[in-house]
Amino acid sequence: MVMTIIGLLAGYVGPKFFAHVGKSEIKAARAQIDGIEKALDQFRLDVGRYPSTEEGLKALTEKPADLARWSGPYLKKAVPEDPWGKPYQYLQPGAHGEFDLLSFGRDGQPGGSGDAADIVSW
């Protein structure tokens, strides 16, 4: 009887708990994107432009060649991976602004919905 009650509770509580974990990862990705955007803006103030796609987000922590006005590092630590362990995507110029910064979400593929939806900077 006790095992049945525990099983019923686990069946009810488990899915609700894991739904909150997914929401936490999305919130973490949005917060990381916001922090990276601020570092990119500081880079632009110093250098006069955003890092190129080729320079990538690495330019926030390591000085690209021939940038005399680089005053970084612009992040205290290396650029983080998204909460699902994948690198953030960075394009400059972007299709949606001066740059595009995004995570492909849980599935690691463009598009999707729910946990698999892209988390974007625009």
JSON list of C-alpha atoms in Angstrom, two decimals:
[
{"chain": "A", "resi": 1, "resn": "MET", "atom": "CA", "xyz": [0.00, 0.00, 0.00]},
{"chain": "A", "resi": 2, "resn": "VAL", "atom": "CA", "xyz": [2.78, 2.42, 0.95]},
{"chain": "A", "resi": 3, "resn": "MET", "atom": "CA", "xyz": [4.67, 1.58, -2.25]},
{"chain": "A", "resi": 4, "resn": "THR", "atom": "CA", "xyz": [1.55, 2.32, -4.30]},
{"chain": "A", "resi": 5, "resn": "ILE", "atom": "CA", "xyz": [1.16, 5.74, -2.69]},
{"chain": "A", "resi": 6, "resn": "ILE", "atom": "CA", "xyz": [4.85, 6.54, -3.23]},
{"chain": "A", "resi": 7, "resn": "GLY", "atom": "CA", "xyz": [4.54, 5.44, -6.85]},
{"chain": "A", "resi": 8, "resn": "LEU", "atom": "CA", "xyz": [1.48, 7.63, -7.39]},
{"chain": "A", "resi": 9, "resn": "LEU", "atom": "CA", "xyz": [3.20, 10.64, -5.80]},
{"chain": "A", "resi": 10, "resn": "ALA", "atom": "CA", "xyz": [6.34, 10.11, -7.89]},
{"chain": "A", "resi": 11, "resn": "GLY", "atom": "CA", "xyz": [4.22, 9.85, -11.03]},
{"chain": "A", "resi": 12, "resn": "TYR", "atom": "CA", "xyz": [2.53, 13.15, -10.20]},
{"chain": "A", "resi": 13, "resn": "VAL", "atom": "CA", "xyz": [5.47, 15.15, -8.81]},
{"chain": "A", "resi": 14, "resn": "GLY", "atom": "CA", "xyz": [8.23, 13.89, -11.15]},
{"chain": "A", "resi": 15, "resn": "PRO", "atom": "CA", "xyz": [6.96, 15.45, -14.39]},
{"chain": "A", "resi": 16, "resn": "LYS", "atom": "CA", "xyz": [6.21, 18.76, -12.67]},
{"chain": "A", "resi": 17, "resn": "PHE", "atom": "CA", "xyz": [9.71, 18.85, -11.17]},
{"chain": "A", "resi": 18, "resn": "PHE", "atom": "CA", "xyz": [11.43, 18.15, -14.50]},
{"chain": "A", "resi": 19, "resn": "ALA", "atom": "CA", "xyz": [9.30, 20.79, -16.25]},
{"chain": "A", "resi": 20, "resn": "HIS", "atom": "CA", "xyz": [10.76, 23.35, -13.83]},
{"chain": "A", "resi": 21, "resn": "VAL", "atom": "CA", "xyz": [14.29, 22.13, -14.56]},
{"chain": "A", "resi": 22, "resn": "GLY", "atom": "CA", "xyz": [13.71, 22.83, -18.29]},
{"chain": "A", "resi": 23, "resn": "LYS", "atom": "CA", "xyz": [12.48, 26.34, -17.49]},
{"chain": "A", "resi": 24, "resn": "SER", "atom": "CA", "xyz": [15.58, 26.94, -15.35]},
{"chain": "A", "resi": 25, "resn": "GLU", "atom": "CA", "xyz": [17.86, 26.03, -18.25]},
{"chain": "A", "resi": 26, "resn": "ILE", "atom": "CA", "xyz": [16.04, 28.46, -20.53]},
{"chain": "A", "resi": 27, "resn": "LYS", "atom": "CA", "xyz": [16.32, 31.23, -17.93]},
{"chain": "A", "resi": 28, "resn": "ALA", "atom": "CA", "xyz": [20.03, 30.47, -17.52]},
{"chain": "A", "resi": 29, "resn": "ALA", "atom": "CA", "xyz": [20.58, 30.66, -21.29]},
{"chain": "A", "resi": 30, "resn": "ARG", "atom": "CA", "xyz": [18.80, 34.02, -21.45]},
{"chain": "A", "resi": 31, "resn": "ALA", "atom": "CA", "xyz": [20.93, 35.35, -18.59]},
{"chain": "A", "resi": 32, "resn": "GLN", "atom": "CA", "xyz": [24.14, 34.13, -20.24]},
{"chain": "A", "resi": 33, "resn": "ILE", "atom": "CA", "xyz": [23.15, 35.70, -23.56]},
{"chain": "A", "resi": 34, "resn": "ASP", "atom": "CA", "xyz": [22.47, 38.99, -21.77]},
{"chain": "A", "resi": 35, "resn": "GLY", "atom": "CA", "xyz": [25.91, 38.90, -20.13]},
{"chain": "A", "resi": 36, "resn": "ILE", "atom": "CA", "xyz": [27.65, 38.07, -23.40]},
{"chain": "A", "resi": 37, "resn": "GLU", "atom": "CA", "xyz": [25.76, 40.90, -25.14]},
{"chain": "A", "resi": 38, "resn": "LYS", "atom": "CA", "xyz": [27.05, 43.36, -22.54]},
{"chain": "A", "resi": 39, "resn": "ALA", "atom": "CA", "xyz": [30.61, 42.12, -23.10]},
{"chain": "A", "resi": 40, "resn": "LEU", "atom": "CA", "xyz": [30.14, 42.50, -26.86]},
{"chain": "A", "resi": 41, "resn": "ASP", "atom": "CA", "xyz": [28.92, 46.07, -26.37]},
{"chain": "A", "resi": 42, "resn": "GLN", "atom": "CA", "xyz": [32.00, 46.88, -24.27]},
{"chain": "A", "resi": 43, "resn": "PHE", "atom": "CA", "xyz": [34.23, 45.36, -26.96]},
{"chain": "A", "resi": 44, "resn": "ARG", "atom": "CA", "xyz": [32.51, 47.60, -29.52]},
{"chain": "A", "resi": 45, "resn": "LEU", "atom": "CA", "xyz": [33.03, 50.71, -27.38]},
{"chain": "A", "resi": 46, "resn": "ASP", "atom": "CA", "xyz": [36.76, 49.99, -27.13]},
{"chain": "A", "resi": 47, "resn": "VAL", "atom": "CA", "xyz": [37.48, 48.68, -30.62]},
{"chain": "A", "resi": 48, "resn": "GLY", "atom": "CA", "xyz": [34.86, 50.53, -32.65]},
{"chain": "A", "resi": 49, "resn": "ARG", "atom": "CA", "xyz": [33.16, 47.41, -33.98]},
{"chain": "A", "resi": 50, "resn": "TYR", "atom": "CA", "xyz": [31.83, 44.05, -32.88]},
{"chain": "A", "resi": 51, "resn": "PRO", "atom": "CA", "xyz": [34.02, 40.97, -33.29]},
{"chain": "A", "resi": 52, "resn": "SER", "atom": "CA", "xyz": [33.74, 39.41, -36.73]},
{"chain": "A", "resi": 53, "resn": "THR", "atom": "CA", "xyz": [32.18, 35.98, -37.14]},
{"chain": "A", "resi": 54, "resn": "GLU", "atom": "CA", "xyz": [35.68, 34.63, -37.72]},
{"chain": "A", "resi": 55, "resn": "GLU", "atom": "CA", "xyz": [37.01, 36.20, -34.50]},
{"chain": "A", "resi": 56, "resn": "GLY", "atom": "CA", "xyz": [33.92, 34.93, -32.72]},
{"chain": "A", "resi": 57, "resn": "LEU", "atom": "CA", "xyz": [33.18, 35.14, -29.03]},
{"chain": "A", "resi": 58, "resn": "LYS", "atom": "CA", "xyz": [36.77, 34.13, -28.30]},
{"chain": "A", "resi": 59, "resn": "ALA", "atom": "CA", "xyz": [37.65, 37.80, -28.99]},
{"chain": "A", "resi": 60, "resn": "LEU", "atom": "CA", "xyz": [35.99, 38.65, -25.67]},
{"chain": "A", "resi": 61, "resn": "THR", "atom": "CA", "xyz": [38.66, 36.80, -23.71]},
{"chain": "A", "resi": 62, "resn": "GLU", "atom": "CA", "xyz": [41.67, 36.68, -26.06]},
{"chain": "A", "resi": 63, "resn": "LYS", "atom": "CA", "xyz": [43.03, 39.63, -28.01]},
{"chain": "A", "resi": 64, "resn": "PRO", "atom": "CA", "xyz": [42.65, 39.19, -31.76]},
{"chain": "A", "resi": 65, "resn": "ALA", "atom": "CA", "xyz": [45.71, 40.05, -33.86]},
{"chain": "A", "resi": 66, "resn": "ASP", "atom": "CA", "xyz": [46.14, 43.72, -34.83]},
{"chain": "A", "resi": 67, "resn": "LEU", "atom": "CA", "xyz": [43.61, 45.24, -32.42]},
{"chain": "A", "resi": 68, "resn": "ALA", "atom": "CA", "xyz": [45.52, 47.98, -30.62]},
{"chain": "A", "resi": 69, "resn": "ARG", "atom": "CA", "xyz": [42.42, 49.36, -28.84]},
{"chain": "A", "resi": 70, "resn": "TRP", "atom": "CA", "xyz": [41.38, 45.98, -27.36]},
{"chain": "A", "resi": 71, "resn": "SER", "atom": "CA", "xyz": [41.14, 46.45, -23.58]},
{"chain": "A", "resi": 72, "resn": "GLY", "atom": "CA", "xyz": [39.84, 43.03, -22.56]},
{"chain": "A", "resi": 73, "resn": "PRO", "atom": "CA", "xyz": [39.25, 40.54, -21.38]},
{"chain": "A", "resi": 74, "resn": "TYR", "atom": "CA", "xyz": [35.58, 41.48, -21.46]},
{"chain": "A", "resi": 75, "resn": "LEU", "atom": "CA", "xyz": [34.45, 38.40, -19.55]},
{"chain": "A", "resi": 76, "resn": "LYS", "atom": "CA", "xyz": [35.92, 37.21, -16.25]},
{"chain": "A", "resi": 77, "resn": "LYS", "atom": "CA", "xyz": [35.97, 33.61, -17.47]},
{"chain": "A", "resi": 78, "resn": "ALA", "atom": "CA", "xyz": [35.90, 31.86, -20.83]},
{"chain": "A", "resi": 79, "resn": "VAL", "atom": "CA", "xyz": [32.70, 32.17, -22.85]},
{"chain": "A", "resi": 80, "resn": "PRO", "atom": "CA", "xyz": [30.35, 29.61, -21.29]},
{"chain": "A", "resi": 81, "resn": "GLU", "atom": "CA", "xyz": [28.60, 26.87, -23.16]},
{"chain": "A", "resi": 82, "resn": "ASP", "atom": "CA", "xyz": [24.82, 27.00, -23.13]},
{"chain": "A", "resi": 83, "resn": "PRO", "atom": "CA", "xyz": [23.05, 25.06, -20.34]},
{"chain": "A", "resi": 84, "resn": "TRP", "atom": "CA", "xyz": [22.90, 22.00, -22.64]},
{"chain": "A", "resi": 85, "resn": "GLY", "atom": "CA", "xyz": [26.67, 21.92, -23.14]},
{"chain": "A", "resi": 86, "resn": "LYS", "atom": "CA", "xyz": [26.72, 23.39, -26.66]},
{"chain": "A", "resi": 87, "resn": "PRO", "atom": "CA", "xyz": [28.54, 26.54, -27.83]},
{"chain": "A", "resi": 88, "resn": "TYR", "atom": "CA", "xyz": [26.55, 29.71, -28.41]},
{"chain": "A", "resi": 89, "resn": "GLN", "atom": "CA", "xyz": [26.15, 30.68, -32.06]},
{"chain": "A", "resi": 90, "resn": "TYR", "atom": "CA", "xyz": [27.50, 34.12, -33.04]},
{"chain": "A", "resi": 91, "resn": "LEU", "atom": "CA", "xyz": [27.20, 35.83, -36.42]},
{"chain": "A", "resi": 92, "resn": "GLN", "atom": "CA", "xyz": [28.35, 39.33, -37.33]},
{"chain": "A", "resi": 93, "resn": "PRO", "atom": "CA", "xyz": [26.75, 40.93, -39.20]},
{"chain": "A", "resi": 94, "resn": "GLY", "atom": "CA", "xyz": [23.58, 39.26, -38.06]},
{"chain": "A", "resi": 95, "resn": "ALA", "atom": "CA", "xyz": [20.34, 38.67, -39.91]},
{"chain": "A", "resi": 96, "resn": "HIS", "atom": "CA", "xyz": [18.41, 40.31, -37.06]},
{"chain": "A", "resi": 97, "resn": "GLY", "atom": "CA", "xyz": [20.74, 43.13, -36.00]},
{"chain": "A", "resi": 98, "resn": "GLU", "atom": "CA", "xyz": [24.39, 44.10, -35.86]},
{"chain": "A", "resi": 99, "resn": "PHE", "atom": "CA", "xyz": [25.06, 40.60, -34.54]},
{"chain": "A", "resi": 100, "resn": "ASP", "atom": "CA", "xyz": [23.06, 37.46, -33.83]},
{"chain": "A", "resi": 101, "resn": "LEU", "atom": "CA", "xyz": [23.73, 35.51, -30.66]},
{"chain": "A", "resi": 102, "resn": "LEU", "atom": "CA", "xyz": [21.76, 32.36, -29.92]},
{"chain": "A", "resi": 103, "resn": "SER", "atom": "CA", "xyz": [21.50, 28.91, -28.44]},
{"chain": "A", "resi": 104, "resn": "PHE", "atom": "CA", "xyz": [19.69, 26.17, -30.33]},
{"chain": "A", "resi": 105, "resn": "GLY", "atom": "CA", "xyz": [18.09, 24.96, -27.09]},
{"chain": "A", "resi": 106, "resn": "ARG", "atom": "CA", "xyz": [17.89, 21.44, -25.70]},
{"chain": "A", "resi": 107, "resn": "ASP", "atom": "CA", "xyz": [17.90, 19.66, -29.08]},
{"chain": "A", "resi": 108, "resn": "GLY", "atom": "CA", "xyz": [20.88, 21.59, -30.47]},
{"chain": "A", "resi": 109, "resn": "GLN", "atom": "CA", "xyz": [19.07, 22.10, -33.79]},
{"chain": "A", "resi": 110, "resn": "PRO", "atom": "CA", "xyz": [17.70, 25.32, -35.35]},
{"chain": "A", "resi": 111, "resn": "GLY", "atom": "CA", "xyz": [14.03, 25.99, -34.68]},
{"chain": "A", "resi": 112, "resn": "GLY", "atom": "CA", "xyz": [11.91, 23.85, -32.40]},
{"chain": "A", "resi": 113, "resn": "SER", "atom": "CA", "xyz": [9.44, 24.59, -29.66]},
{"chain": "A", "resi": 114, "resn": "GLY", "atom": "CA", "xyz": [9.30, 24.31, -25.89]},
{"chain": "A", "resi": 115, "resn": "ASP", "atom": "CA", "xyz": [12.66, 23.20, -24.45]},
{"chain": "A", "resi": 116, "resn": "ALA", "atom": "CA", "xyz": [13.93, 22.69, -28.00]},
{"chain": "A", "resi": 117, "resn": "ALA", "atom": "CA", "xyz": [13.19, 26.29, -29.05]},
{"chain": "A", "resi": 118, "resn": "ASP", "atom": "CA", "xyz": [16.06, 28.60, -29.94]},
{"chain": "A", "resi": 119, "resn": "ILE", "atom": "CA", "xyz": [16.99, 31.22, -27.32]},
{"chain": "A", "resi": 120, "resn": "VAL", "atom": "CA", "xyz": [17.99, 34.37, -29.17]},
{"chain": "A", "resi": 121, "resn": "SER", "atom": "CA", "xyz": [19.37, 37.85, -28.54]},
{"chain": "A", "resi": 122, "resn": "TRP", "atom": "CA", "xyz": [16.87, 39.72, -30.69]}
]
